[in-house]
mmCIF file of C-alpha atoms in Angstrom:
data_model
loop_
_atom_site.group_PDB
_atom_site.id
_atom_site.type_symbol
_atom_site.label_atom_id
_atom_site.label_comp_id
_atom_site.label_asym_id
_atom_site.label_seq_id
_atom_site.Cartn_x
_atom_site.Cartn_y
_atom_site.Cartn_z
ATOM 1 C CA UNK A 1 -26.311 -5.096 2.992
ATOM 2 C CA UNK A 2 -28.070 -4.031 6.141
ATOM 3 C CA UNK A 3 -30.035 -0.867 6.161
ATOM 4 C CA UNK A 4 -28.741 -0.415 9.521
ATOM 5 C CA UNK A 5 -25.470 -0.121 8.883
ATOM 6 C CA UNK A 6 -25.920 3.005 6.586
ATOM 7 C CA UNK A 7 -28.512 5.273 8.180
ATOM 8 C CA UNK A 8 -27.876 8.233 5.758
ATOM 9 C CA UNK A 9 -28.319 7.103 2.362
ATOM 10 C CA UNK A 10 -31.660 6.305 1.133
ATOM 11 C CA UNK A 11 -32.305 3.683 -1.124
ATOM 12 C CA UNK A 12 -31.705 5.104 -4.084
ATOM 13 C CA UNK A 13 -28.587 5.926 -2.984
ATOM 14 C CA UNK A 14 -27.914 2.681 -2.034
ATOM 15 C CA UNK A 15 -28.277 1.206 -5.014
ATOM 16 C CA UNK A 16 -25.928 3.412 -6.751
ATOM 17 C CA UNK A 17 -23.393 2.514 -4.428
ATOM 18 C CA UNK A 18 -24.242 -1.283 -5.138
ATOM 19 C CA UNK A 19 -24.065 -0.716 -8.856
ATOM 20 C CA UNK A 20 -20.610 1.268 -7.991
ATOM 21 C CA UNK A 21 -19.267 -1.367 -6.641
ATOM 22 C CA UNK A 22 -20.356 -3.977 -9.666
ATOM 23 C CA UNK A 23 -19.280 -1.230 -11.958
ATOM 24 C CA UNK A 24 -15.362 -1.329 -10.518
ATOM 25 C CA UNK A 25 -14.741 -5.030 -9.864
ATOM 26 C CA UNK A 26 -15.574 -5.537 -13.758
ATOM 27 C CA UNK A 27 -13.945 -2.391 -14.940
ATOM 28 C CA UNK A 28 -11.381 -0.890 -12.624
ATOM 29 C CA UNK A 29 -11.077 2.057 -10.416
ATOM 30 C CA UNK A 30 -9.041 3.514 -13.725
ATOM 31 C CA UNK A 31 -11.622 2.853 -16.545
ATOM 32 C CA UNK A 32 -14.903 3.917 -14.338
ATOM 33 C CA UNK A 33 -17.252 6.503 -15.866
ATOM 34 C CA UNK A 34 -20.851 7.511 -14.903
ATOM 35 C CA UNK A 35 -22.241 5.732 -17.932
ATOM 36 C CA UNK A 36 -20.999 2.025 -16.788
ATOM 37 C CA UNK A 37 -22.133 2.767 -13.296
ATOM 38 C CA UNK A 38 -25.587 3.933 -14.920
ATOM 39 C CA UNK A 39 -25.896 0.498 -16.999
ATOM 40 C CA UNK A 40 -25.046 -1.583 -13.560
ATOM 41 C CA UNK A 41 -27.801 0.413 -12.155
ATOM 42 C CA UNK A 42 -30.132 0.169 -14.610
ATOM 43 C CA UNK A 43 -31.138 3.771 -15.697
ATOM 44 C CA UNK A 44 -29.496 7.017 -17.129
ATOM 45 C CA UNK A 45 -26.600 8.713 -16.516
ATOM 46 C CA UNK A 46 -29.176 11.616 -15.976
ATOM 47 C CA UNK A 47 -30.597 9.499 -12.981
ATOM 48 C CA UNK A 48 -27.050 9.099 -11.798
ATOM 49 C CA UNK A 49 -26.799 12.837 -11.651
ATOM 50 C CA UNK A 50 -29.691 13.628 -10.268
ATOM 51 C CA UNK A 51 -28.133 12.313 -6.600
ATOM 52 C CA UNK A 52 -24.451 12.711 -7.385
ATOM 53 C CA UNK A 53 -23.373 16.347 -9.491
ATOM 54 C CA UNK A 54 -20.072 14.664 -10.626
ATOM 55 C CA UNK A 55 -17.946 11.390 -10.157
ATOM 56 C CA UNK A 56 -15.737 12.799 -7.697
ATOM 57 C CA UNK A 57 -19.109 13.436 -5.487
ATOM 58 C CA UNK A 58 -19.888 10.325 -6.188
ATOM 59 C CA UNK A 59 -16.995 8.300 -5.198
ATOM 60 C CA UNK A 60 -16.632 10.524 -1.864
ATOM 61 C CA UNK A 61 -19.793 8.643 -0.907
ATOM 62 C CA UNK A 62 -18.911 5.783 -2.219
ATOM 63 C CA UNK A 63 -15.479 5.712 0.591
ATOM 64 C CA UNK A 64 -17.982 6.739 3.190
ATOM 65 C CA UNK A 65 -20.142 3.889 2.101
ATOM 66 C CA UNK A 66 -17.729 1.238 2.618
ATOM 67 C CA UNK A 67 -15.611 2.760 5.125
ATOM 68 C CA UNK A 68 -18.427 3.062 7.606
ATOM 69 C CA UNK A 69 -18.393 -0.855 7.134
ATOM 70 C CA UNK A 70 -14.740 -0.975 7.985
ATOM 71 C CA UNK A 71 -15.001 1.373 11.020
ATOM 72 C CA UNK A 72 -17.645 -1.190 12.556
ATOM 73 C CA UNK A 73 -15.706 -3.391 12.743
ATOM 74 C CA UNK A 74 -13.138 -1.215 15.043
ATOM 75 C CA UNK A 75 -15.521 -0.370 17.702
ATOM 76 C CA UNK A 76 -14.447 0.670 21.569
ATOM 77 C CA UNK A 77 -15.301 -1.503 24.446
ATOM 78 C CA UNK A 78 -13.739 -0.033 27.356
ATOM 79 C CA UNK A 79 -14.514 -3.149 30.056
ATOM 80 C CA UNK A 80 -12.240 -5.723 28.083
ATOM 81 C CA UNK A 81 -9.146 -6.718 29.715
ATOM 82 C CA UNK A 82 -6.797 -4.484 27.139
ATOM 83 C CA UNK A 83 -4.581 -7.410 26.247
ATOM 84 C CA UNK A 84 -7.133 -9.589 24.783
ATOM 85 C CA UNK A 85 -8.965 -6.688 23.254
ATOM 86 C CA UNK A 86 -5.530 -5.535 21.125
ATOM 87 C CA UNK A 87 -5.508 -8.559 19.933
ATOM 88 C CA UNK A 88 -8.905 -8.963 19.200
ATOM 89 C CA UNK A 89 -8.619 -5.463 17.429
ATOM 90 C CA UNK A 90 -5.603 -6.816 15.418
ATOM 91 C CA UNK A 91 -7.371 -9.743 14.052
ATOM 92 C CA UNK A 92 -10.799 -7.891 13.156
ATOM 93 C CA UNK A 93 -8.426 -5.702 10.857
ATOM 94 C CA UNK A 94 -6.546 -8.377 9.451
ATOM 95 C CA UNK A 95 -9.509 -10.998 8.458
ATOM 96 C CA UNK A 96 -10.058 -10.096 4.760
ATOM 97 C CA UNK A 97 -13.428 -12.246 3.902
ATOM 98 C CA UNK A 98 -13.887 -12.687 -0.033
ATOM 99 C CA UNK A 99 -16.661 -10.105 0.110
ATOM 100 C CA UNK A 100 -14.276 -7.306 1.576
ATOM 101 C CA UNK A 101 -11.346 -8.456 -0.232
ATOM 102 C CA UNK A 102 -13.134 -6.837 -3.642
ATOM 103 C CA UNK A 103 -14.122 -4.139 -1.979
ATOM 104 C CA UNK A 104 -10.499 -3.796 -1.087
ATOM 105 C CA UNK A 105 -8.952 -3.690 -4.234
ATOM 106 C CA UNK A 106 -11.259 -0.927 -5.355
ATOM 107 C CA UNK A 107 -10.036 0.837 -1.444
ATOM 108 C CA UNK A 108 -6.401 0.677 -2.470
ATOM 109 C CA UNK A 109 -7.119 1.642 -6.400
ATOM 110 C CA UNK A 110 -8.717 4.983 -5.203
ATOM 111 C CA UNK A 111 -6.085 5.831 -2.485
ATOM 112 C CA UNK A 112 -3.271 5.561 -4.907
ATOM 113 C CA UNK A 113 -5.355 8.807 -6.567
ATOM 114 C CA UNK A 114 -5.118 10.154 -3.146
ATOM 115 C CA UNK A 115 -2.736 12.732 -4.013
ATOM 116 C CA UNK A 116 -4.736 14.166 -6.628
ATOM 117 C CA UNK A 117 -7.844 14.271 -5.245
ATOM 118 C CA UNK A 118 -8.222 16.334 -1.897
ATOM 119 C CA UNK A 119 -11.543 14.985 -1.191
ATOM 120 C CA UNK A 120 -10.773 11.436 -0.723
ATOM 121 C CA UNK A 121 -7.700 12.017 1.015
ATOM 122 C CA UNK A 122 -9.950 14.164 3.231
ATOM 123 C CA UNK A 123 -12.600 10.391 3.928
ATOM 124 C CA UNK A 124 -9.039 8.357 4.345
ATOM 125 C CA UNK A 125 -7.482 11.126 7.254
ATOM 126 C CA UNK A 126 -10.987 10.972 9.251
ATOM 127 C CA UNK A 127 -11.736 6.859 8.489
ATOM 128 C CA UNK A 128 -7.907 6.385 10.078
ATOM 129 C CA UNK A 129 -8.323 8.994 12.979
ATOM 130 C CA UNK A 130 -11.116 6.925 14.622
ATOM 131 C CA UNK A 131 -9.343 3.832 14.325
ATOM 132 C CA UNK A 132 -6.016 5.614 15.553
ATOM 133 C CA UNK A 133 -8.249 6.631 18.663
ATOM 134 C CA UNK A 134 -9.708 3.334 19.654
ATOM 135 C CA UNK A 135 -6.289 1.838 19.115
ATOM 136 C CA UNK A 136 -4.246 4.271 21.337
ATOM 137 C CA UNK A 137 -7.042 4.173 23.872
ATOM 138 C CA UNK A 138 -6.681 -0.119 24.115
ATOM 139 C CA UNK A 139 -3.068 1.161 24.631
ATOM 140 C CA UNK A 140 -3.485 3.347 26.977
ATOM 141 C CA UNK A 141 -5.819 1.337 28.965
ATOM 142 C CA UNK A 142 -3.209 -1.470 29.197
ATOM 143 C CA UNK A 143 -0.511 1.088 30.110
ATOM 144 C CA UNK A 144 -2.553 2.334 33.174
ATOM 145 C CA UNK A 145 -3.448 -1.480 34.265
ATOM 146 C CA UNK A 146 0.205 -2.442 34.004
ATOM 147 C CA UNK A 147 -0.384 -5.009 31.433
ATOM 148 C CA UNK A 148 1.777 -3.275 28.552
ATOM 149 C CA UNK A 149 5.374 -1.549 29.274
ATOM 150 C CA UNK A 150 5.125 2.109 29.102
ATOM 151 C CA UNK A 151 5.071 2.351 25.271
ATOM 152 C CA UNK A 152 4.234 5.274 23.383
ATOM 153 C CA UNK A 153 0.651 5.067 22.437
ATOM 154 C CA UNK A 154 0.277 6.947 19.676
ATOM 155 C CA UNK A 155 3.622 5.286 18.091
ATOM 156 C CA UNK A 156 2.298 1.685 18.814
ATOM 157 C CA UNK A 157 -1.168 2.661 17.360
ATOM 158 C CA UNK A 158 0.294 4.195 13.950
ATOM 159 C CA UNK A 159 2.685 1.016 13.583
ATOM 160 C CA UNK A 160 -0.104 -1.314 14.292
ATOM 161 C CA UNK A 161 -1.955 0.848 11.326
ATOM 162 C CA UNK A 162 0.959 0.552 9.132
ATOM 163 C CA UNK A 163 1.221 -3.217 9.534
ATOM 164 C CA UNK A 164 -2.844 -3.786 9.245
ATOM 165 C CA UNK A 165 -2.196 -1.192 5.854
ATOM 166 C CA UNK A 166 0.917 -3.218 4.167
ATOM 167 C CA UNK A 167 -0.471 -6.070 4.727
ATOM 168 C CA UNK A 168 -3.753 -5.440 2.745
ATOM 169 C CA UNK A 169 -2.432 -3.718 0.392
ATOM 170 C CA UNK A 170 0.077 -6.145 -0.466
ATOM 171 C CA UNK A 171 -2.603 -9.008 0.123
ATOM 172 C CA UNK A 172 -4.691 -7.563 -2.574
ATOM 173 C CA UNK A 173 -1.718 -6.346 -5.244
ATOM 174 C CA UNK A 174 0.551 -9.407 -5.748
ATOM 175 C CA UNK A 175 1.731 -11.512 -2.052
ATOM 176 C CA UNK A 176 -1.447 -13.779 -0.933
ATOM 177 C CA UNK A 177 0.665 -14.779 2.084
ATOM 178 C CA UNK A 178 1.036 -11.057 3.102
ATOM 179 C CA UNK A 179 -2.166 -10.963 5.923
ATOM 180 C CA UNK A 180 -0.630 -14.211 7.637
ATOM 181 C CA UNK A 181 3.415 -12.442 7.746
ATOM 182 C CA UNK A 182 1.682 -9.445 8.953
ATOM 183 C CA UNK A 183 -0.557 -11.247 11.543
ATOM 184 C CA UNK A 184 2.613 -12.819 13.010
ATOM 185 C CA UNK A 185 4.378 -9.521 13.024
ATOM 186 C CA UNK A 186 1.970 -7.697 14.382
ATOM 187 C CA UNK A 187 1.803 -10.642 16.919
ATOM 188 C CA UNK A 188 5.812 -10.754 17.082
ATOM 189 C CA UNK A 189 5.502 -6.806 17.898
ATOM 190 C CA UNK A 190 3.047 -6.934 20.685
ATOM 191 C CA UNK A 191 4.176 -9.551 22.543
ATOM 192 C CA UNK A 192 7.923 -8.209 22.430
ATOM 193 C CA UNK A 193 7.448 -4.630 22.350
ATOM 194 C CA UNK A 194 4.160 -3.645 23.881
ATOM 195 C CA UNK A 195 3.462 -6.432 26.322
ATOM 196 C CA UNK A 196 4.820 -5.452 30.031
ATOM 197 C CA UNK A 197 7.990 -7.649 30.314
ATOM 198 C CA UNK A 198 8.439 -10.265 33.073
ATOM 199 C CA UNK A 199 11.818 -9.191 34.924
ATOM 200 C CA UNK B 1 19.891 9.597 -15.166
ATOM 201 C CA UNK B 2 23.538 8.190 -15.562
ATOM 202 C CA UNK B 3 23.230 5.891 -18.893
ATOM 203 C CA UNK B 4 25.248 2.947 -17.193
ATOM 204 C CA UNK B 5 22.230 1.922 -15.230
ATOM 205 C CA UNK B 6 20.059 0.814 -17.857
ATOM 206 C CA UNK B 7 22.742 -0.908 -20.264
ATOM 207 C CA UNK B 8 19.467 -2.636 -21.619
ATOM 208 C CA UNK B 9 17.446 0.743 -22.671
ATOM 209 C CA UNK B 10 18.492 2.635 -26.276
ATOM 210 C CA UNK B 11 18.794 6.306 -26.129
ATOM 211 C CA UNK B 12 15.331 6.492 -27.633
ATOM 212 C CA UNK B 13 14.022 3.975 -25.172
ATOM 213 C CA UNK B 14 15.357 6.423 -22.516
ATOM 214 C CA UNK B 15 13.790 9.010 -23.755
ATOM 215 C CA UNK B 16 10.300 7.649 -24.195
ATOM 216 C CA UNK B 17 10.542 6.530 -20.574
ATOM 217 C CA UNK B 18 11.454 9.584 -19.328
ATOM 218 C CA UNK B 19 8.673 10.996 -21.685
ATOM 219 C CA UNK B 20 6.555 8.692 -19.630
ATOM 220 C CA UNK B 21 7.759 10.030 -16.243
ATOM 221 C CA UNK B 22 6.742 13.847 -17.030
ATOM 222 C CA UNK B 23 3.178 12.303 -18.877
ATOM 223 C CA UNK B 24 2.857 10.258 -15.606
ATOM 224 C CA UNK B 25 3.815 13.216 -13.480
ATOM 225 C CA UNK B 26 0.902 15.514 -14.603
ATOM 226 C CA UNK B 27 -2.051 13.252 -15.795
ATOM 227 C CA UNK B 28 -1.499 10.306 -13.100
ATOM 228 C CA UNK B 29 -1.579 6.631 -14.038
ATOM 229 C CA UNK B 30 -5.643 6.623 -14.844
ATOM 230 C CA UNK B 31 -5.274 9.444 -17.464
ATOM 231 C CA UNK B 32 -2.065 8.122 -19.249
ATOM 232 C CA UNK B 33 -2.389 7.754 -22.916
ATOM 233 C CA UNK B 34 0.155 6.962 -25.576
ATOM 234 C CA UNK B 35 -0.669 10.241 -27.324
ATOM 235 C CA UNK B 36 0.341 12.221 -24.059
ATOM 236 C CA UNK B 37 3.393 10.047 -23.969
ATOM 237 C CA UNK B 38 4.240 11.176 -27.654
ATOM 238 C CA UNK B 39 3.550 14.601 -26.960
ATOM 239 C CA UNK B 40 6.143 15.115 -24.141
ATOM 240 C CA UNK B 41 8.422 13.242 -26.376
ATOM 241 C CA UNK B 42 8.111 15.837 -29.146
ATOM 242 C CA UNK B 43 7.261 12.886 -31.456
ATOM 243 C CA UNK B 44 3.921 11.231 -32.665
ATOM 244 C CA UNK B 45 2.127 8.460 -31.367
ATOM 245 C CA UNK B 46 3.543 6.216 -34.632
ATOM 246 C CA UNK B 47 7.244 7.042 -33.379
ATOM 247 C CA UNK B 48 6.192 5.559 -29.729
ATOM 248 C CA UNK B 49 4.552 1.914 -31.489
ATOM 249 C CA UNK B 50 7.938 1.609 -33.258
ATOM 250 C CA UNK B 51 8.929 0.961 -29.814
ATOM 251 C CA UNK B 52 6.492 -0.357 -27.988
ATOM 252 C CA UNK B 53 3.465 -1.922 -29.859
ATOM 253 C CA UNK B 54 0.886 -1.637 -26.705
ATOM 254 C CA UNK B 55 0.288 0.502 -23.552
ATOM 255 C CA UNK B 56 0.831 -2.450 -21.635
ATOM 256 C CA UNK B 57 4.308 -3.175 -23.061
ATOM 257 C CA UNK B 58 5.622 0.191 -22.659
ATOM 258 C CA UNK B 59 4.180 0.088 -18.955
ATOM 259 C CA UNK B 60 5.942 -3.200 -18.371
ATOM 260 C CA UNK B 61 9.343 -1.692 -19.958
ATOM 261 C CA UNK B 62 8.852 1.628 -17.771
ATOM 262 C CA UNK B 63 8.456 -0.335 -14.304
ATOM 263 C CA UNK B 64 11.665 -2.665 -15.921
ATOM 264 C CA UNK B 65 13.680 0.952 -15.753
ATOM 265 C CA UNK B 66 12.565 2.114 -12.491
ATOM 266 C CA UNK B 67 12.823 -1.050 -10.345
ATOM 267 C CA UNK B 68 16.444 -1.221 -11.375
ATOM 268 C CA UNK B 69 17.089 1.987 -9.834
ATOM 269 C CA UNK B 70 15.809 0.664 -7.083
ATOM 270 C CA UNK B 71 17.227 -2.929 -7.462
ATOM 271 C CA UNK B 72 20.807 -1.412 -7.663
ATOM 272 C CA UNK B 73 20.355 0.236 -3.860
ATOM 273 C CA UNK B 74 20.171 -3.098 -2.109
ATOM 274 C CA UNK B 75 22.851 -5.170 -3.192
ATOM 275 C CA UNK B 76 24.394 -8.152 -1.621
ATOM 276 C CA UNK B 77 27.606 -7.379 -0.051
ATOM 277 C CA UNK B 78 28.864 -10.512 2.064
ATOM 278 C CA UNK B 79 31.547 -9.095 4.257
ATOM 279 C CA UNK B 80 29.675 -6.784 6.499
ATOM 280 C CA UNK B 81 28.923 -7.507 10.107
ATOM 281 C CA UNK B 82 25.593 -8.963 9.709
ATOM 282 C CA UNK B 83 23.390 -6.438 12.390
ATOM 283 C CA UNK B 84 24.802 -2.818 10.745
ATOM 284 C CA UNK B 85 24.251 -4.134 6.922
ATOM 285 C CA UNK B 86 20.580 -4.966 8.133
ATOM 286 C CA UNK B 87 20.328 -1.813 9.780
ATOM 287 C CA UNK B 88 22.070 0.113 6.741
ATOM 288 C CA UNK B 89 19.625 -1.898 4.036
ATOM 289 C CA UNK B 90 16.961 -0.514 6.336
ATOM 290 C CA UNK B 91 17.853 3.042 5.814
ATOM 291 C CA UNK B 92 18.475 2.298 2.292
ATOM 292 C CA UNK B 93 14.971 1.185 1.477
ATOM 293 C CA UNK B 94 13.104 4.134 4.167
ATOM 294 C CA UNK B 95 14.858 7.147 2.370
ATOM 295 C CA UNK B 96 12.680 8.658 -0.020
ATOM 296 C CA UNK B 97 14.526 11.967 -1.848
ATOM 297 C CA UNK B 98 11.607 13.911 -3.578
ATOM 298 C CA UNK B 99 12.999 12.640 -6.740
ATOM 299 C CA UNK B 100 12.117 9.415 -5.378
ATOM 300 C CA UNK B 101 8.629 10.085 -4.317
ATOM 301 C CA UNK B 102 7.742 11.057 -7.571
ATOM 302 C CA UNK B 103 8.267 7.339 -8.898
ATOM 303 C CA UNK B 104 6.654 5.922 -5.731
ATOM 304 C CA UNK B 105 3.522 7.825 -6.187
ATOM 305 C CA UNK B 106 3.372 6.300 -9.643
ATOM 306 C CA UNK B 107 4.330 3.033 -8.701
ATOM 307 C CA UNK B 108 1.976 2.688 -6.514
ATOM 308 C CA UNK B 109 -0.722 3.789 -8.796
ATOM 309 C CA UNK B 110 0.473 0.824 -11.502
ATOM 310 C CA UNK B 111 0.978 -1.705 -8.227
ATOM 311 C CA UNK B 112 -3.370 -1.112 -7.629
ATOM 312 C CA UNK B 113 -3.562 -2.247 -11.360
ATOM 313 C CA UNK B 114 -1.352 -5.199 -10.811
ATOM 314 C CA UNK B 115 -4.761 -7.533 -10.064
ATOM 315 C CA UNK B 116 -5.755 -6.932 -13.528
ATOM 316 C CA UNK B 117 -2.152 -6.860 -15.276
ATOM 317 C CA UNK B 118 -0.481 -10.166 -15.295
ATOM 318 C CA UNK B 119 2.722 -8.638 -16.878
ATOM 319 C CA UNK B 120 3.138 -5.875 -14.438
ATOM 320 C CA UNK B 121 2.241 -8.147 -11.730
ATOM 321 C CA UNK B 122 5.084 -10.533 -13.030
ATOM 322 C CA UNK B 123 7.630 -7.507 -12.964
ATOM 323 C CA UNK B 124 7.016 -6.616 -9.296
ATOM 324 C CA UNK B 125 7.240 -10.184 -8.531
ATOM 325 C CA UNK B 126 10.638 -10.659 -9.767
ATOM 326 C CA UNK B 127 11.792 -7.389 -8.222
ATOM 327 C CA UNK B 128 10.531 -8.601 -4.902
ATOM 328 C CA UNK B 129 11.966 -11.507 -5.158
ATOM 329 C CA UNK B 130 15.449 -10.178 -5.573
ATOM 330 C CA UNK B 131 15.030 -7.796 -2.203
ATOM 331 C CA UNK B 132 14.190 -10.809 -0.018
ATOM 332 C CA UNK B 133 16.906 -12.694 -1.707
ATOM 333 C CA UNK B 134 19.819 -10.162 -0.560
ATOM 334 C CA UNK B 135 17.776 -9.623 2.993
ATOM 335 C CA UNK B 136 17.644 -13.439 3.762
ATOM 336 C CA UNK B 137 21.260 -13.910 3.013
ATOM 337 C CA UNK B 138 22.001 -11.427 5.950
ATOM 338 C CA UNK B 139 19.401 -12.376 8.525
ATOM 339 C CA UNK B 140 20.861 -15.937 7.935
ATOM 340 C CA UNK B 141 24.897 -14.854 8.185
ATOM 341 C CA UNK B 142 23.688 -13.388 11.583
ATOM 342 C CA UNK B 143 22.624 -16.598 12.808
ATOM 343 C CA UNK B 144 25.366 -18.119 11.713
ATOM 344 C CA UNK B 145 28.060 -15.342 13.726
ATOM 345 C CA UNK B 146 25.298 -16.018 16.426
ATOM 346 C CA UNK B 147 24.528 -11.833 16.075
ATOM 347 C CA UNK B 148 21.021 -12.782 15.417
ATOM 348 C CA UNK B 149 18.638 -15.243 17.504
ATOM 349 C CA UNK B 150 17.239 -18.653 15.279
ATOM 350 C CA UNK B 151 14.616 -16.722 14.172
ATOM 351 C CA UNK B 152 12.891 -17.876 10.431
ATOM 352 C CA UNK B 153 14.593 -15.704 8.551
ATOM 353 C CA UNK B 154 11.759 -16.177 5.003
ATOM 354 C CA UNK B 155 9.327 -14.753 8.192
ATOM 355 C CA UNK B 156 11.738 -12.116 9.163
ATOM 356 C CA UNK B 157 12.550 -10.703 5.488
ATOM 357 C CA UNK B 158 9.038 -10.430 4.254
ATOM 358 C CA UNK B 159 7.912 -8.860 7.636
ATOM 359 C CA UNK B 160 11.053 -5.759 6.936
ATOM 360 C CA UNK B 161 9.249 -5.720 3.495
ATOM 361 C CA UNK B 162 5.404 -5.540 4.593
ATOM 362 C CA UNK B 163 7.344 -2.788 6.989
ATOM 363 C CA UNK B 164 9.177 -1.119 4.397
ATOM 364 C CA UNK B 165 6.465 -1.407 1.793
ATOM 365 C CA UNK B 166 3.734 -0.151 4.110
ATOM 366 C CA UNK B 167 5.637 3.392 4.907
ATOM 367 C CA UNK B 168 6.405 3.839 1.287
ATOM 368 C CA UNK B 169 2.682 3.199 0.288
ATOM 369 C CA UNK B 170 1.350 5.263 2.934
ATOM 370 C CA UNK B 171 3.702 8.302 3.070
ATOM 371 C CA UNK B 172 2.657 8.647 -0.777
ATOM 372 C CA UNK B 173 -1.210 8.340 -0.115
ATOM 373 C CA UNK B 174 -1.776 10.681 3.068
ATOM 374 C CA UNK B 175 0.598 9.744 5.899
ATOM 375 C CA UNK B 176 3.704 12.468 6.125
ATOM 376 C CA UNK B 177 4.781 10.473 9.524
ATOM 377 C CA UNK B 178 4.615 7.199 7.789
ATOM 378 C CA UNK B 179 8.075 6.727 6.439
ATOM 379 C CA UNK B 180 9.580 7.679 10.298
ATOM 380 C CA UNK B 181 7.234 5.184 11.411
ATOM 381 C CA UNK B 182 8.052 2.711 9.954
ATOM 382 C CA UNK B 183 11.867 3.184 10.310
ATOM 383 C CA UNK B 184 10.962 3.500 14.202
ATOM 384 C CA UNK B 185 8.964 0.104 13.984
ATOM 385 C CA UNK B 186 11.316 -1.397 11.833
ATOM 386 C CA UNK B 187 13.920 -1.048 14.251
ATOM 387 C CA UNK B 188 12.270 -2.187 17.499
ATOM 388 C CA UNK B 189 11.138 -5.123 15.953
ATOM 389 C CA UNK B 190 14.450 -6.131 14.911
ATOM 390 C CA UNK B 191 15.880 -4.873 18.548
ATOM 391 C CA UNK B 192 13.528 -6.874 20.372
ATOM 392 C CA UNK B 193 12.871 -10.043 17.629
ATOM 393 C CA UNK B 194 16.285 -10.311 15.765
ATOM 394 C CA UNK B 195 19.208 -9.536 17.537
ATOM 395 C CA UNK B 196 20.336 -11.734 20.066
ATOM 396 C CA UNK B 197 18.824 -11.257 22.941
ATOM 397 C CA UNK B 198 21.461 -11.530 26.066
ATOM 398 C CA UNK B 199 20.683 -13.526 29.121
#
């Protein structure tokens, strides 16, 4: 993984998060202690500690780690024509390469603890508020240009979200053809919905 | 819970599922054990085995007696006009009493496991497969009384699930809105995609 793409862990903390993420695709979100991340990485759980106090720290960074990935991908360019750049958004968020596919399982494992653990719900609000931006902005844009009808924004840009969100997480639970139905709905939506209609 | 709709379940059966509802309730789906199972059942963990000889069995059985709660709200009924009994299996499948949610919350938490639990994985399968069942019967009456436009109605049903699927799973991670979203969504895309379009 690039250093680049994670300015503010060091390399030891790196490495953790590396040996995190061997530790859950062989074990599960729900059978992950300190100790089996400590054998992926190679040392003590004292080492382990010494960086992270407890395993809820620990898997707060963890989210960061990997979500920062995730919210590269969703970047702002504001000189795109705002048609082509939805759609461009659209299918960033709904290519799931083998590599992020794992790493998706683990995402969906640890938001279905969500509700009992304030802290990660606090790193999924803020991950999905940037996205929500540079969606409704697209929106926006093509609003003001008279390429889209005059939608609501911030409606458009949560139902894209919840399509983009169903279809991973039914992509990684059970329904492999669930990225390509929610590719051509999202598609379906835009084009019939969002798109400014020819009279 | 009325005892007529799980004809299948024993009154001890019952009782260890809804033994398993209150465990479920306060330790979530990572902490579950058999012997917190047996304690809100008043019993020991040898009175749950005579039951159920694994975790995984009484899992599979527990999802068996919730999914036919849910089952039993979306049933075929073949003399409706095509466009409300869409529209009314919509709001059928977006409500969420707080009874509800409670069960969502934890069925969402067993769905994450589903990539490493072929039996649960089977169970939402055959669940799913019933929903789609009774929604592609209507979408394809509606073409038929020419209420509906030739769309591909196996497209059409699984997109209404991703829909439905992805407001349940979010408004039980983080996203209040989610369920209104997606009842919003749900009907503009079947406004603008479904419903015969006049000329």
């Amino acid at each position: 993984m690039a250093e680049s793409s994670h300015p503010s862990f060091s390399n030891a903390n790196r490495e953790i998060m590396e040996a995190t993420t061997r530790a859950l695709r062989e074990h599960g979100y729900a059978d992950l202690t300190i100790k089996r991340i400590a054998d992926e990485y190679g040392k003590t759980t004292a080492a382990i500690h010494y960086h992270y106090d407890t395993k809820d720290e620990l898997l707060a960074a963890f989210l960061d780690y990997h979500l920062s990935q995730f919210d590269a991908t969703v970047t702002a360019e504001t000189d795109d024509d705002p048609k082509s750049r939805l759609f461009d958004l659209l299918d960033e968020m709904l290519v799931a390469p083998q590599s992020h596919r794992e790493f998706l399982v683990v995402l969906f494992q640890m938001r279905s603890q969500a509700p009992y653990n304030e802290a990660l719900c606090d790193r999924f609000h803020q991950s999905e508020a940037r996205v929500l931006t540079v969606l409704e902005d697209v929106i926006d844009r093509g609003i003001d240009t008279g390429a889209f009808a005059e939608v609501d924004s911030a409606h458009v840009a949560r139902s894209i979200i919840l399509i983009v969100d169903g279809a991973h997480s039914r992509s990684v639970a059970f329904d492999e053809d669930a990225l390509e139905t929610g590719r051509r709905l999202a598609h379906e939506y835009i084009e019939s919905v969002v798109l400014a209609q020819s009279e």
